[in-house]
Short mmCIF file of C-alpha atoms in Angstrom, two decimals:
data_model
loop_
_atom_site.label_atom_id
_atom_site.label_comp_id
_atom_site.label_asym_id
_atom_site.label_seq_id
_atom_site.Cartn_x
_atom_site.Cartn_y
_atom_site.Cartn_z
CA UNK S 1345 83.79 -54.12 280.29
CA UNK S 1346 83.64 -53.37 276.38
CA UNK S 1347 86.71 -51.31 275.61
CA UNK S 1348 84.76 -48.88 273.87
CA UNK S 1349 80.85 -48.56 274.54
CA UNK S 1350 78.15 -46.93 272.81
CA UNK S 1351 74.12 -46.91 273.17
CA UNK S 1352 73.01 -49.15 270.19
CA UNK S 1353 69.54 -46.80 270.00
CA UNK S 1354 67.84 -46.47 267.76
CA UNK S 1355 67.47 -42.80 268.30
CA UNK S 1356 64.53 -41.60 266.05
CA UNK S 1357 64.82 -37.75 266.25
CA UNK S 1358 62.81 -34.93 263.91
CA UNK S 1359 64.33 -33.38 261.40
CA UNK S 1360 65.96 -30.29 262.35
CA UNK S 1361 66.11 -31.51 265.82
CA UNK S 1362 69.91 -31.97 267.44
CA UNK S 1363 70.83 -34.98 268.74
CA UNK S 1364 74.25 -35.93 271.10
CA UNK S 1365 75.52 -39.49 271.49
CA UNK S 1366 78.51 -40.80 274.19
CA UNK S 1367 80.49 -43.50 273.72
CA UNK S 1368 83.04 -44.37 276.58
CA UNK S 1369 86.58 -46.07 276.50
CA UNK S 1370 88.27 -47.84 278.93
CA UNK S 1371 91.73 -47.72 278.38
CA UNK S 1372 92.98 -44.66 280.05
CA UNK S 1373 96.08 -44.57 277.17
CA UNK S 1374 94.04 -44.00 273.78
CA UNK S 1375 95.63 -41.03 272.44
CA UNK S 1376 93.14 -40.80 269.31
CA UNK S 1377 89.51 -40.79 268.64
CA UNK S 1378 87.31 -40.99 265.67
CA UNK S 1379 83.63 -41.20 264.61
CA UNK S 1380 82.70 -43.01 261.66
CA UNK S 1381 79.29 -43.24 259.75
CA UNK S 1382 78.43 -46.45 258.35
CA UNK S 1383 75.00 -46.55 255.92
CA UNK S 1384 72.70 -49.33 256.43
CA UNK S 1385 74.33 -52.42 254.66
CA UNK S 1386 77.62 -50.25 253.41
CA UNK S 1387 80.94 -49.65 254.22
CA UNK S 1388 82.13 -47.51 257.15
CA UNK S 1389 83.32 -44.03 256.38
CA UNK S 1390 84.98 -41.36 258.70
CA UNK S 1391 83.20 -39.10 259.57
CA UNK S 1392 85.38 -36.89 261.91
CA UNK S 1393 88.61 -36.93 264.40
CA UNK S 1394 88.12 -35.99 267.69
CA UNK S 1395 90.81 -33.49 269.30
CA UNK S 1396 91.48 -32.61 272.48
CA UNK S 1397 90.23 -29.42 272.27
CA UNK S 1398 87.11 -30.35 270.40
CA UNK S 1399 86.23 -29.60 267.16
CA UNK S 1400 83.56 -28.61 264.44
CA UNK S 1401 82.55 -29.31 260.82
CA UNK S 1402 79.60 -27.51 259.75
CA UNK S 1403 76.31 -29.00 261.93
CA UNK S 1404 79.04 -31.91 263.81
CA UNK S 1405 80.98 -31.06 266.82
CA UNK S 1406 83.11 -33.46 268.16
CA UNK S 1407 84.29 -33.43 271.80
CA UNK S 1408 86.53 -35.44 274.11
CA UNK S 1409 86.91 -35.73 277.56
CA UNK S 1410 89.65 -37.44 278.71
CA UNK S 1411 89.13 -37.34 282.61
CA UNK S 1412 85.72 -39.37 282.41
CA UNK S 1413 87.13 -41.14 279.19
CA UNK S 1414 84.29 -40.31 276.74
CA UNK S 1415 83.84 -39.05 273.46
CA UNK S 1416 81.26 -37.23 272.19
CA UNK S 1417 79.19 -36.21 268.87
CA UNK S 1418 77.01 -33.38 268.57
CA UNK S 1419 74.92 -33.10 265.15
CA UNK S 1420 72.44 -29.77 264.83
CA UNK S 1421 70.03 -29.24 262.66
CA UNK S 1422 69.75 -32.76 261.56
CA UNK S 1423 68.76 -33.50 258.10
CA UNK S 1424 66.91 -36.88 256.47
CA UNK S 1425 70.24 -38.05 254.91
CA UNK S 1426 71.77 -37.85 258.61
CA UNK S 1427 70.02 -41.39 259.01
CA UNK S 1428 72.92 -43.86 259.73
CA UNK S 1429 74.96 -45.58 262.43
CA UNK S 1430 77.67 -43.61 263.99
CA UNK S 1431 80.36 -45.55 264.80
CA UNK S 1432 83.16 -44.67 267.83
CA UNK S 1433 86.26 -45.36 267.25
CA UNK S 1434 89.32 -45.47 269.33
CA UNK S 1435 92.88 -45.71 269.11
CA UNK S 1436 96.17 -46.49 271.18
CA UNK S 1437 99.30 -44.39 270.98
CA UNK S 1438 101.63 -45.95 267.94
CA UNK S 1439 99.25 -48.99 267.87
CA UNK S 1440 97.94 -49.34 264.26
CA UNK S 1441 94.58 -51.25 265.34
CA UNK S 1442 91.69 -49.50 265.88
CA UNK S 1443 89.16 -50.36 267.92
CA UNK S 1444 85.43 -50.20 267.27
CA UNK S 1445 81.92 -49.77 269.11
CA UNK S 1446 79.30 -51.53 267.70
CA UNK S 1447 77.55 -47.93 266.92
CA UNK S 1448 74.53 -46.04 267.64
CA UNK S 1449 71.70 -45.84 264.95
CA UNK S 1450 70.33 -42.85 264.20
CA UNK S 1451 66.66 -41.98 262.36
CA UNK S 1452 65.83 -38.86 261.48
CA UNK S 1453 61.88 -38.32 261.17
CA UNK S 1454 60.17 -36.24 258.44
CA UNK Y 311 89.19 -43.86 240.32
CA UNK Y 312 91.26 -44.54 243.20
CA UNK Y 313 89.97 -46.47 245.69
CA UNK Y 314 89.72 -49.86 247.40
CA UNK Y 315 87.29 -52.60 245.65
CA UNK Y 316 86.41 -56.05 247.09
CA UNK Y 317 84.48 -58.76 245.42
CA UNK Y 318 82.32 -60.19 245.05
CA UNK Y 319 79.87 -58.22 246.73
CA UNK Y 320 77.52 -61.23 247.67
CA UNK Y 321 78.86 -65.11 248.14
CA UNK Y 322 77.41 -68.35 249.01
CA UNK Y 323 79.66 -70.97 249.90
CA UNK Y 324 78.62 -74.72 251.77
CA UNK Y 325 79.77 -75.52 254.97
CA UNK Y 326 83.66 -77.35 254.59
CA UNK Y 327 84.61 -75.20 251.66
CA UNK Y 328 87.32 -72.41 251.79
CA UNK Y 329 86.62 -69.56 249.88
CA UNK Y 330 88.68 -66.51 249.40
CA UNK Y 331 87.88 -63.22 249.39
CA UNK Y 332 89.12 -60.37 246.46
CA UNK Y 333 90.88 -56.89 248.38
CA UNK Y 334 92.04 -54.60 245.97
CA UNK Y 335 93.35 -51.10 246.10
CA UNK Y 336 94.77 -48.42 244.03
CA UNK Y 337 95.37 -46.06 246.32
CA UNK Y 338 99.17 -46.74 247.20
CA UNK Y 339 98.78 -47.60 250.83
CA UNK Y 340 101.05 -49.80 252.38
CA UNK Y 341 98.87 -50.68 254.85
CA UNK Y 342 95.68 -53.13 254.36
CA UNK Y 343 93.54 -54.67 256.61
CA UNK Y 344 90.44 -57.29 257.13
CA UNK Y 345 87.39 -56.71 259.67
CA UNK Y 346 84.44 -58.80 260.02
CA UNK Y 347 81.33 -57.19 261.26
CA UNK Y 348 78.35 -59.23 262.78
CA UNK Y 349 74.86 -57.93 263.85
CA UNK Y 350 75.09 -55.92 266.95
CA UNK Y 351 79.15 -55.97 267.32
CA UNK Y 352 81.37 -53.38 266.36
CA UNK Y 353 83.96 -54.47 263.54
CA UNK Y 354 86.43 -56.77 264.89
CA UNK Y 355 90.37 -57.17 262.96
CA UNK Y 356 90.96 -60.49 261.37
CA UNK Y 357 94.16 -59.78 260.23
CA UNK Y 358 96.48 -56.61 258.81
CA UNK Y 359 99.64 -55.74 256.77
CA UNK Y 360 101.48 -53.02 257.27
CA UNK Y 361 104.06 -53.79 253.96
CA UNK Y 362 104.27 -56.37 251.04
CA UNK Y 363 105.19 -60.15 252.05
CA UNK Y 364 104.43 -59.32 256.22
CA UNK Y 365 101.30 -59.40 258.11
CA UNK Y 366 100.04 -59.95 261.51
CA UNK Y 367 97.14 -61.78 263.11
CA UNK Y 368 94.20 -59.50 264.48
CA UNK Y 369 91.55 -59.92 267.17
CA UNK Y 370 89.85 -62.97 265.63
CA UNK Y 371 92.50 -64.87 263.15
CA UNK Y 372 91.47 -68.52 263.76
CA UNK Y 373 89.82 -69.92 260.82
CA UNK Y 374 91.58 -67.16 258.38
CA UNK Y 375 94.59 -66.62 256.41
CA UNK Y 376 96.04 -63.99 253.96
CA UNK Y 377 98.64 -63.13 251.33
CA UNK Y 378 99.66 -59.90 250.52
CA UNK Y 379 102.64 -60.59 247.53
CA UNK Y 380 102.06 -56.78 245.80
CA UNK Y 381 101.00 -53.99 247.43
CA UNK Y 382 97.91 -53.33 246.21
CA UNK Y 383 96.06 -56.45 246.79
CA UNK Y 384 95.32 -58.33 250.39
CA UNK Y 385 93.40 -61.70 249.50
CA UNK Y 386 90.95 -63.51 252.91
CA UNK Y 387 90.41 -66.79 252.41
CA UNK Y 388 87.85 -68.04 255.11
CA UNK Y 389 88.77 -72.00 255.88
CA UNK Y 390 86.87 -74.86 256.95
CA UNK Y 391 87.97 -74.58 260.44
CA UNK Y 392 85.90 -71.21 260.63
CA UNK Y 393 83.19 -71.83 262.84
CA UNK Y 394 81.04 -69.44 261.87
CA UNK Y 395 82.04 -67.75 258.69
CA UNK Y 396 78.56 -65.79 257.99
CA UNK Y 397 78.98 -62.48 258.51
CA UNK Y 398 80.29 -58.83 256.60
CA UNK Y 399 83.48 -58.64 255.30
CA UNK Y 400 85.35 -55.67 255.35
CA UNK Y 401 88.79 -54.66 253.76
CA UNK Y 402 90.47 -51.34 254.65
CA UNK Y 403 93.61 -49.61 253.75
CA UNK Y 404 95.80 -46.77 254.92
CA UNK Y 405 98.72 -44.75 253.94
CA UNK Y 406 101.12 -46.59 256.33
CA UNK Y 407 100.17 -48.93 259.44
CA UNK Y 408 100.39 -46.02 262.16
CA UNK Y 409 103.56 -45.87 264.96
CA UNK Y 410 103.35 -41.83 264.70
CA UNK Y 411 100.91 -39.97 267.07
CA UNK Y 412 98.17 -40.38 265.20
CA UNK Y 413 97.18 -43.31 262.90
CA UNK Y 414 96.18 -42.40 259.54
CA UNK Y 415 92.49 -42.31 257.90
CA UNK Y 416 91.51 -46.14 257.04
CA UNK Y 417 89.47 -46.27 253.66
CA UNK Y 418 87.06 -49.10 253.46
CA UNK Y 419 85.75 -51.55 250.50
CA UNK Y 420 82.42 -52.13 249.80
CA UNK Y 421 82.52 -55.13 251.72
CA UNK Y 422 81.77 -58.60 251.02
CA UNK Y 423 78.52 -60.48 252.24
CA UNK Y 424 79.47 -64.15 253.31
CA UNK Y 425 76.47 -66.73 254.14
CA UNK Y 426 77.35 -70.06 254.63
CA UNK Y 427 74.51 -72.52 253.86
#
């Protein structure tokens, strides 16, 4: 099993539309959790952390859940420039690796 | 601007040749690290340093090495003995290497495109 997993997509979605995505971990002792957007052919770039208790930045809502060991990402209202792959990322308690899923691609559709 | 740069963007290099790889920052992080990413795989950690003159081997190390003699700069070369050295580069850095509760934000380069022909 993958340590962390993600659907790969694509998810085409209208604009405007929301659109969720899970990823899972397996390692019942990650203690922190990130998503990262990566453009096509660029570098990654964080997105948002993921907290316990979930949180929001304008149209993204992050949430964890730690007793099925999933993360996930919530995007509203999705715009044309939301087009990207959204990358999970996990981490272990006072480890300084992180650890990647190969990301889920996301189009948004005039 | 602050921020980390890698070149060159694009390289060609012939199967047997080393070839290194340019990771700068100006950021004043300690920490630095090298991914590769490959079609269809999540980035996977070559090798990282979490302080000047130390670094550790990653996920993948065989077929790599580093330097890192000033802070700011974290040099890949890609050896021979890399068996399959085409893929996307990317360099990262961070204020410190982690070991609180939470590791800090990693920044990424550009990245560097690698095709061996």
């Amino acid at each position: 099993r993958k340590e962390v997993e993600q659907d790969p997509g694509p998810f085409n979605v209208p604009e405007g539309a929301t659109v969720a995505f899970n990823c899972t971990y397996s390692n019942s002792a990650s203690q922190s959790f990130f998503w990262y957007r990566q453009d096509c052919r660029k570098e990654p770039k964080l997105l948002m952390s993921v907290y316990s208790s979930g949180n929001e930045d304008g149209r993204f809502t992050a949430q964890l859940n730690r007793a099925s060991q999933y993360i996930s990402l919530l995007i509203r209202d999705s715009k044309l420039s939301d087009s990207a792959t959204y990358l999970c990322v996990v981490n272990d308690f006072g480890n300084e690796k992180l650890t990647f899923g190969t990301g889920t691609r996301l189009t948004i559709i005039p | 601007d602050g921020g980390i740069t890698q070149s060159p963007k694009y390289l060609f290099r012939k199967e047997g040749q080393n070839v290194t790889l340019s990771c700068e920052q100006n950021l004043n992080h300690d920490a630095m690290y090298w991914y590769r990413q490959d079609p269809g795989q999540g980035l996977r950690l070559i090798y990282y340093s979490q302080i000047v003159n130390d670094f550790q081997k990653g996920d993948i190390a065989e077929g790599y090495s580093v330097s890192r003699e000033k802070k700011e700069s974290f040099p890949l070369t890609v050896t021979s003995a890399q068996k399959n050295p085409t893929a996307f580069y990317l360099c990262a850095s961070s204020i410190d290497g982690g070991g609180g509760q939470v590791p800090d934000t990693q920044y990424f380069g550009p990245g560097t495109r690698l095709t061996v022909l």
